[in-house]
């Protein structure tokens, strides 16, 4: 949406310059590029009627130093999020990133593929599957879909990778945490129109892309705008420690309800020594109260489930990946990453309560709140 842009004020320019950021740590750039196989060119995805539902190329301006109109950390984060294409996480696990606000992951089984979180909309999910098949072979059918949690950017594109008919025929299993369907309907159907309107403001969807418009939202660039659908799960995951074998691939599950989503789960693949953390350990400080009005997240419970994930899986994992951003490789780096994420939400919870009980109100707490040095030095603990 074209609008008249004002230049940044001197106060904004000064505030942006004053931020001390760990620019010497370039690990995220290495990890975001690691395993790159191919990109989609042009990365412009259209609906059947010709309408553009995703345009990643519009973010080509995200190069060089941050302009004075954009916070340097957001500029850096958006540049990382705008990297798009097919990536190998480990042999047998592949992600397509940069096709939506979220990632889609393909896990290769004995004969087919397991799809994790098929993005927001049908068209982008189908394009991601096509890119995967162009470079990994078209002979593997989709045998299962896993929804990590009940937000639309993790299930809305399901019809781009499978069909209701295949599910009804028993050719495809759909796995999700217990309570998924109820919470997905409550947020996206009952409150859908209001949530969608608010999300437009939250993500700046209608703003022109550019250094004085929409740059990114930290968690990703922006949601796609294609067809949204849902297939009701055929398998509800109910307990931590529950295991399922899909197409020869064993999966160990950890329940994480009431965290980033009311119905959410983590899971581990022993064959690949790979841990999926859904949206509970990403490369940012996640919002706890969303502008669109999703249920408020419980940072105390969130940190507890991260501790459980560290204790249960970290010693067996060579890589941790999530439904947003890029993976982290190596056991030492995994433990550090998950531990800092855990400490981030725990500290936010504990210190907010401490200041609240001392008599400060919400605005005062926000103005007083400071991260300890260990959290302040990490890129992935920053909010956007």
Short mmCIF file of C-alpha atoms in Angstrom, two decimals:
data_model
loop_
_atom_site.label_atom_id
_atom_site.label_comp_id
_atom_site.label_asym_id
_atom_site.label_seq_id
_atom_site.Cartn_x
_atom_site.Cartn_y
_atom_site.Cartn_z
CA UNK A 1 0.00 0.00 0.00
CA UNK A 2 1.75 3.22 -1.15
CA UNK A 3 1.94 5.82 1.59
CA UNK A 4 3.85 9.03 2.19
CA UNK A 5 6.97 8.32 4.21
CA UNK A 6 8.54 10.66 6.70
CA UNK A 7 12.29 10.54 7.33
CA UNK A 8 13.36 9.21 10.73
CA UNK A 9 13.62 11.82 13.44
CA UNK A 10 16.96 12.63 15.03
CA UNK A 11 15.78 10.90 18.21
CA UNK A 12 15.14 7.66 16.31
CA UNK A 13 18.45 7.87 14.48
CA UNK A 14 20.27 8.47 17.74
CA UNK A 15 18.50 5.58 19.48
CA UNK A 16 19.39 3.21 16.65
CA UNK A 17 23.05 4.22 16.80
CA UNK A 18 23.25 3.74 20.56
CA UNK A 19 22.44 0.03 20.54
CA UNK A 20 25.49 -2.09 21.38
CA UNK A 21 25.05 -5.27 19.36
CA UNK A 22 27.34 -8.34 19.10
CA UNK A 23 28.34 -7.74 15.49
CA UNK A 24 31.41 -9.95 15.82
CA UNK A 25 29.17 -13.03 16.18
CA UNK A 26 28.34 -14.10 12.62
CA UNK A 27 27.34 -17.69 13.44
CA UNK A 28 23.75 -17.14 12.35
CA UNK A 29 24.84 -16.26 8.81
CA UNK A 30 26.88 -19.46 8.58
CA UNK A 31 23.99 -21.54 9.91
CA UNK A 32 21.39 -19.84 7.72
CA UNK A 33 23.46 -20.71 4.63
CA UNK A 34 24.51 -24.20 5.72
CA UNK A 35 23.11 -27.05 3.66
CA UNK A 36 21.86 -24.81 0.84
CA UNK A 37 20.76 -26.82 -2.19
CA UNK A 38 18.72 -24.54 -4.44
CA UNK A 39 16.50 -21.48 -4.46
CA UNK A 40 13.32 -20.65 -6.36
CA UNK A 41 13.86 -18.02 -9.03
CA UNK A 42 11.90 -15.88 -9.21
CA UNK A 43 10.50 -16.49 -5.73
CA UNK A 44 7.07 -15.16 -6.61
CA UNK A 45 4.20 -17.59 -5.98
CA UNK A 46 0.74 -17.05 -7.44
CA UNK A 47 -2.74 -18.43 -6.89
CA UNK A 48 -4.67 -20.09 -9.70
CA UNK A 49 -6.32 -16.75 -10.54
CA UNK A 50 -2.93 -15.07 -10.99
CA UNK A 51 -2.95 -13.23 -7.70
CA UNK A 52 0.47 -13.06 -6.01
CA UNK A 53 0.29 -14.79 -2.62
CA UNK A 54 4.00 -14.67 -1.83
CA UNK A 55 6.83 -12.48 -3.13
CA UNK A 56 10.19 -12.97 -1.46
CA UNK A 57 12.05 -11.06 -4.16
CA UNK A 58 10.51 -7.82 -2.91
CA UNK A 59 12.93 -8.05 0.04
CA UNK A 60 15.99 -7.69 -2.21
CA UNK A 61 16.61 -4.27 -0.64
CA UNK A 62 17.84 -5.99 2.56
CA UNK A 63 21.53 -5.63 1.79
CA UNK A 64 24.34 -3.60 3.27
CA UNK A 65 24.30 -1.63 6.52
CA UNK A 66 20.99 -0.75 8.14
CA UNK A 67 19.55 2.61 7.09
CA UNK A 68 18.81 5.08 9.85
CA UNK A 69 15.08 4.38 9.51
CA UNK A 70 15.39 0.73 10.64
CA UNK A 71 16.61 -0.75 13.91
CA UNK A 72 19.96 -2.45 13.09
CA UNK A 73 18.93 -5.70 14.77
CA UNK A 74 15.67 -5.91 12.80
CA UNK A 75 17.54 -5.16 9.57
CA UNK A 76 19.98 -7.99 10.26
CA UNK A 77 17.22 -10.41 11.30
CA UNK A 78 15.14 -9.62 8.23
CA UNK A 79 18.11 -10.21 5.94
CA UNK A 80 18.56 -13.64 7.48
CA UNK A 81 14.85 -14.44 7.23
CA UNK A 82 14.74 -13.40 3.58
CA UNK A 83 17.19 -16.14 2.56
CA UNK A 84 15.08 -18.62 0.63
CA UNK A 85 15.38 -22.08 -0.84
CA UNK A 86 15.81 -25.77 -0.08
CA UNK A 87 18.30 -26.65 2.66
CA UNK A 88 19.64 -29.93 4.03
CA UNK A 89 19.39 -30.04 7.82
CA UNK A 90 21.01 -33.48 7.94
CA UNK A 91 20.94 -36.18 5.26
CA UNK A 92 17.29 -37.23 5.22
CA UNK A 93 15.81 -33.99 6.65
CA UNK A 94 15.27 -30.95 4.43
CA UNK A 95 13.70 -27.54 4.98
CA UNK A 96 12.28 -24.98 2.61
CA UNK A 97 12.72 -21.54 4.12
CA UNK A 98 11.75 -18.11 2.87
CA UNK A 99 8.45 -19.19 1.25
CA UNK A 100 6.30 -17.89 4.11
CA UNK A 101 6.60 -16.56 7.65
CA UNK A 102 7.28 -20.16 8.75
CA UNK A 103 9.35 -23.14 7.56
CA UNK A 104 8.22 -26.41 6.03
CA UNK A 105 10.30 -29.51 6.75
CA UNK A 106 10.52 -32.79 4.82
CA UNK A 107 11.70 -35.95 6.57
CA UNK A 108 12.54 -38.89 4.34
CA UNK A 109 11.27 -42.29 5.46
CA UNK A 110 11.79 -45.72 3.94
CA UNK A 111 9.46 -45.08 1.01
CA UNK A 112 7.89 -41.64 1.42
CA UNK A 113 8.17 -38.29 3.16
CA UNK A 114 6.85 -36.86 6.40
CA UNK A 115 5.91 -33.18 6.16
CA UNK A 116 6.26 -30.98 9.23
CA UNK A 117 4.19 -27.77 9.33
CA UNK A 118 2.89 -27.08 5.79
CA UNK A 119 3.05 -23.25 6.01
CA UNK A 120 0.13 -20.80 5.90
CA UNK A 121 -1.40 -21.48 2.51
CA UNK A 122 -1.88 -24.12 -0.17
CA UNK A 123 0.05 -22.40 -2.95
CA UNK A 124 3.29 -21.83 -1.04
CA UNK A 125 3.23 -25.33 0.46
CA UNK A 126 2.80 -26.82 -3.02
CA UNK A 127 5.66 -24.70 -4.35
CA UNK A 128 7.88 -25.86 -1.49
CA UNK A 129 7.05 -29.51 -2.16
CA UNK A 130 7.80 -29.01 -5.85
CA UNK A 131 11.19 -27.49 -5.02
CA UNK A 132 12.00 -30.39 -2.72
CA UNK A 133 10.98 -32.96 -5.34
CA UNK A 134 12.93 -31.20 -8.08
CA UNK A 135 16.14 -31.84 -6.16
CA UNK A 136 15.37 -34.94 -4.09
CA UNK A 137 13.24 -36.91 -6.54
CA UNK A 138 9.53 -37.02 -7.28
CA UNK A 139 9.01 -40.70 -6.48
CA UNK A 140 8.44 -40.32 -2.73
CA UNK A 141 4.78 -39.82 -1.76
CA UNK A 142 3.73 -37.83 1.28
CA UNK A 143 2.89 -40.46 3.92
CA UNK A 144 2.34 -38.22 6.95
CA UNK A 145 1.89 -34.62 8.03
CA UNK A 146 2.84 -33.39 11.49
CA UNK A 147 1.37 -30.18 12.90
CA UNK A 148 3.65 -28.96 15.68
CA UNK A 149 0.98 -26.65 17.09
CA UNK A 150 -2.34 -24.94 16.56
CA UNK A 151 -1.40 -21.70 14.77
CA UNK A 152 -2.38 -21.27 11.14
CA UNK A 153 1.16 -20.79 9.81
CA UNK A 154 1.80 -24.43 10.72
CA UNK A 155 -1.19 -26.14 9.14
CA UNK A 156 -2.97 -23.80 6.69
CA UNK A 157 -1.16 -25.04 3.58
CA UNK A 158 -1.87 -28.73 4.16
CA UNK A 159 -3.79 -29.12 0.89
CA UNK A 160 -0.63 -28.14 -0.94
CA UNK A 161 1.09 -31.35 0.17
CA UNK A 162 -1.76 -33.87 0.48
CA UNK A 163 -5.54 -34.17 0.17
CA UNK A 164 -8.52 -35.06 2.28
CA UNK A 165 -9.10 -38.03 -0.04
CA UNK A 166 -5.63 -39.46 0.63
CA UNK A 167 -6.17 -39.05 4.34
CA UNK A 168 -9.61 -40.69 4.16
CA UNK A 169 -8.09 -43.58 2.21
CA UNK A 170 -5.51 -44.15 4.93
CA UNK A 171 -2.60 -43.21 2.67
CA UNK A 172 -1.60 -40.25 4.84
CA UNK A 173 -1.51 -39.93 8.63
CA UNK A 174 -1.91 -36.51 10.25
CA UNK A 175 -0.34 -36.12 13.70
CA UNK A 176 -0.90 -33.23 16.11
CA UNK A 177 -0.81 -32.52 19.85
CA UNK A 178 -3.93 -33.24 21.86
CA UNK A 179 -6.31 -30.28 21.76
CA UNK A 180 -5.03 -29.09 18.37
CA UNK A 181 -8.35 -29.03 16.54
CA UNK A 182 -10.29 -27.23 19.26
CA UNK A 183 -7.67 -24.50 19.62
CA UNK A 184 -7.17 -24.13 15.87
CA UNK A 185 -10.91 -23.62 15.39
CA UNK A 186 -11.23 -21.22 18.32
CA UNK A 187 -8.49 -18.94 17.02
CA UNK A 188 -8.97 -19.20 13.27
CA UNK A 189 -12.73 -19.73 12.88
CA UNK A 190 -14.56 -18.32 15.91
CA UNK A 191 -12.27 -15.28 16.14
CA UNK A 192 -10.88 -15.56 12.60
CA UNK A 193 -12.04 -12.25 11.07
CA UNK A 194 -10.92 -10.21 14.08
CA UNK A 195 -7.62 -12.07 14.32
CA UNK A 196 -6.96 -11.56 10.61
CA UNK A 197 -7.60 -7.81 10.83
CA UNK A 198 -5.33 -7.46 13.84
CA UNK A 199 -2.63 -9.58 12.19
CA UNK A 200 -2.62 -7.11 9.30
CA UNK A 201 -1.50 -4.42 11.73
CA UNK A 202 0.76 -6.77 13.68
CA UNK A 203 2.78 -7.80 10.61
CA UNK A 204 2.42 -4.63 8.54
CA UNK A 205 1.03 -6.75 5.72
CA UNK A 206 -0.39 -3.86 3.70
CA UNK A 207 2.68 -1.66 3.94
CA UNK A 208 4.99 -1.21 0.99
CA UNK A 209 8.14 -3.29 1.40
CA UNK A 210 11.17 -1.10 1.93
CA UNK A 211 13.37 0.61 4.52
CA UNK A 212 10.57 3.06 5.37
CA UNK A 213 7.78 0.49 5.17
CA UNK A 214 7.59 -3.21 5.99
CA UNK A 215 11.02 -4.75 6.59
CA UNK A 216 10.11 -7.98 8.40
CA UNK A 217 8.60 -9.06 11.69
CA UNK A 218 11.48 -10.89 13.35
CA UNK A 219 9.83 -14.30 13.38
CA UNK A 220 9.81 -14.25 9.59
CA UNK A 221 9.08 -11.77 6.83
CA UNK A 222 5.29 -11.85 6.49
CA UNK A 223 2.50 -14.43 6.19
CA UNK A 224 1.53 -15.63 2.72
CA UNK A 225 -1.96 -14.75 1.50
CA UNK A 226 -3.18 -17.84 -0.35
CA UNK A 227 -5.81 -20.50 0.31
CA UNK A 228 -6.00 -21.70 3.93
CA UNK A 229 -7.36 -25.12 4.86
CA UNK A 230 -7.19 -27.76 7.56
CA UNK A 231 -7.28 -31.55 7.69
CA UNK A 232 -8.31 -32.85 11.09
CA UNK A 233 -5.57 -34.98 12.68
CA UNK A 234 -5.88 -38.76 12.56
CA UNK A 235 -3.46 -39.29 15.46
CA UNK A 236 -3.52 -37.19 18.65
CA UNK A 237 -0.26 -37.13 20.59
CA UNK A 238 -1.23 -37.19 24.27
CA UNK A 239 1.80 -37.98 26.45
CA UNK A 240 5.45 -37.09 26.77
CA UNK A 241 7.47 -40.17 25.93
CA UNK A 242 4.91 -41.38 23.41
CA UNK A 243 6.56 -42.84 20.29
CA UNK A 244 5.27 -43.52 16.80
CA UNK A 245 7.00 -45.09 13.82
CA UNK A 246 5.99 -43.56 10.50
CA UNK A 247 7.36 -45.14 7.31
CA UNK A 248 10.18 -46.70 9.30
CA UNK A 249 11.07 -43.45 11.10
CA UNK A 250 10.74 -43.53 14.88
CA UNK A 251 9.57 -40.29 16.50
CA UNK A 252 9.70 -39.53 20.25
CA UNK A 253 7.30 -36.84 21.43
CA UNK A 254 7.35 -34.30 24.26
CA UNK A 255 4.15 -32.45 25.10
CA UNK A 256 4.49 -28.68 25.61
CA UNK A 257 0.96 -27.30 26.14
CA UNK A 258 0.40 -23.71 27.18
CA UNK A 259 3.68 -22.47 25.74
CA UNK A 260 3.88 -20.61 22.43
CA UNK A 261 0.53 -22.21 21.59
CA UNK A 262 -2.08 -23.83 23.82
CA UNK A 263 -1.52 -27.14 21.98
CA UNK A 264 2.14 -27.68 21.07
CA UNK A 265 4.75 -30.44 21.08
CA UNK A 266 8.43 -31.12 20.46
CA UNK A 267 9.79 -34.34 18.95
CA UNK A 268 13.03 -36.18 18.34
CA UNK A 269 14.17 -38.41 15.47
CA UNK A 270 16.66 -41.04 16.76
CA UNK A 271 17.54 -42.10 13.20
CA UNK A 272 18.72 -38.59 12.37
CA UNK A 273 19.77 -37.45 15.87
CA UNK A 274 17.59 -34.41 15.18
CA UNK A 275 15.31 -32.47 17.54
CA UNK A 276 12.36 -30.35 16.39
CA UNK A 277 11.40 -27.63 18.88
CA UNK A 278 8.25 -26.43 17.09
CA UNK A 279 8.07 -22.68 17.88
CA UNK A 280 9.42 -22.80 21.43
CA UNK A 281 13.10 -22.22 20.64
CA UNK A 282 13.54 -19.80 17.76
CA UNK A 283 16.11 -17.11 17.01
CA UNK A 284 14.22 -14.33 18.76
CA UNK A 285 12.43 -13.43 21.96
CA UNK A 286 8.92 -14.55 21.14
CA UNK A 287 5.98 -12.36 22.02
CA UNK A 288 3.98 -13.54 25.03
CA UNK A 289 0.95 -11.36 24.32
CA UNK A 290 0.29 -11.01 20.60
CA UNK A 291 -1.19 -7.90 19.03
CA UNK A 292 -3.64 -10.11 17.13
CA UNK A 293 -5.12 -11.45 20.38
CA UNK A 294 -3.95 -15.06 20.63
CA UNK A 295 -4.01 -16.65 24.07
CA UNK A 296 -1.39 -15.21 26.41
CA UNK A 297 1.65 -17.48 26.71
CA UNK A 298 2.97 -18.72 30.06
CA UNK A 299 6.74 -18.04 30.18
CA UNK A 300 7.15 -20.07 33.38
CA UNK A 301 5.68 -23.19 31.77
CA UNK A 302 7.59 -22.42 28.57
CA UNK A 303 10.94 -22.38 30.37
CA UNK A 304 10.04 -25.60 32.18
CA UNK A 305 9.38 -27.47 28.95
CA UNK A 306 12.67 -26.19 27.54
CA UNK A 307 14.47 -27.59 30.58
CA UNK A 308 12.73 -30.92 30.02
CA UNK A 309 13.75 -30.90 26.35
CA UNK A 310 17.39 -30.27 27.31
CA UNK A 311 17.34 -33.07 29.86
CA UNK A 312 15.53 -35.50 27.56
CA UNK A 313 17.00 -34.89 24.12
CA UNK A 314 20.01 -32.54 24.03
CA UNK A 315 22.55 -35.24 24.84
CA UNK A 316 21.32 -37.29 21.88
CA UNK A 317 20.90 -34.53 19.31
CA UNK A 318 23.37 -33.32 16.70
CA UNK A 319 21.00 -30.67 15.36
CA UNK A 320 18.00 -28.73 16.63
CA UNK A 321 15.59 -27.10 14.18
CA UNK A 322 12.29 -25.26 14.49
CA UNK A 323 9.33 -24.07 12.47
CA UNK A 324 10.94 -20.66 12.01
CA UNK A 325 14.50 -19.53 11.29
CA UNK A 326 17.56 -21.75 10.80
CA UNK A 327 18.93 -24.81 12.67
CA UNK A 328 21.70 -25.04 15.26
CA UNK A 329 24.29 -27.81 14.94
CA UNK A 330 26.56 -29.46 17.52
CA UNK A 331 25.71 -30.65 21.02
CA UNK A 332 27.53 -27.86 22.83
CA UNK A 333 25.86 -25.19 20.70
CA UNK A 334 22.47 -26.89 21.09
CA UNK A 335 22.69 -26.93 24.89
CA UNK A 336 23.81 -23.29 24.96
CA UNK A 337 21.03 -22.22 22.59
CA UNK A 338 18.26 -24.08 24.43
CA UNK A 339 19.59 -23.04 27.85
CA UNK A 340 19.66 -19.35 26.93
CA UNK A 341 16.17 -19.60 25.46
CA UNK A 342 15.02 -21.26 28.69
CA UNK A 343 16.73 -18.61 30.82
CA UNK A 344 15.21 -15.87 28.68
CA UNK A 345 11.60 -16.83 29.39
CA UNK A 346 12.31 -17.72 33.00
CA UNK A 347 14.03 -14.39 33.66
CA UNK A 348 11.27 -12.45 31.92
CA UNK A 349 8.68 -14.18 34.11
CA UNK A 350 10.55 -13.92 37.40
CA UNK A 351 11.71 -10.32 37.09
CA UNK A 352 8.32 -9.09 35.92
CA UNK A 353 6.75 -10.64 39.00
CA UNK A 354 9.45 -9.18 41.24
CA UNK A 355 8.86 -5.67 39.95
CA UNK A 356 5.09 -6.13 39.97
CA UNK A 357 5.19 -7.13 43.63
CA UNK A 358 7.30 -4.06 44.38
CA UNK A 359 4.42 -1.91 43.17
CA UNK A 360 5.39 -1.01 39.60
CA UNK A 361 2.84 -1.04 36.80
CA UNK A 362 3.21 -2.56 33.35
CA UNK A 363 4.64 0.50 31.61
CA UNK A 364 7.10 1.12 34.43
CA UNK A 365 8.24 -2.50 34.40
CA UNK A 366 8.82 -2.38 30.64
CA UNK A 367 10.91 0.78 31.00
CA UNK A 368 12.95 -0.62 33.90
CA UNK A 369 13.47 -4.13 32.58
CA UNK A 370 17.03 -5.05 31.62
CA UNK A 371 18.44 -8.36 30.47
CA UNK A 372 21.50 -9.75 32.26
CA UNK A 373 24.74 -9.70 30.21
CA UNK A 374 24.61 -13.37 29.15
CA UNK A 375 21.17 -12.88 27.61
CA UNK A 376 21.91 -9.41 26.26
CA UNK A 377 24.93 -10.68 24.33
CA UNK A 378 23.02 -13.35 22.37
CA UNK A 379 21.37 -12.52 19.06
CA UNK A 380 18.57 -15.07 19.51
CA UNK A 381 17.25 -13.49 22.73
CA UNK A 382 16.18 -10.22 21.06
CA UNK A 383 12.58 -9.22 20.49
CA UNK A 384 11.15 -7.59 17.38
#
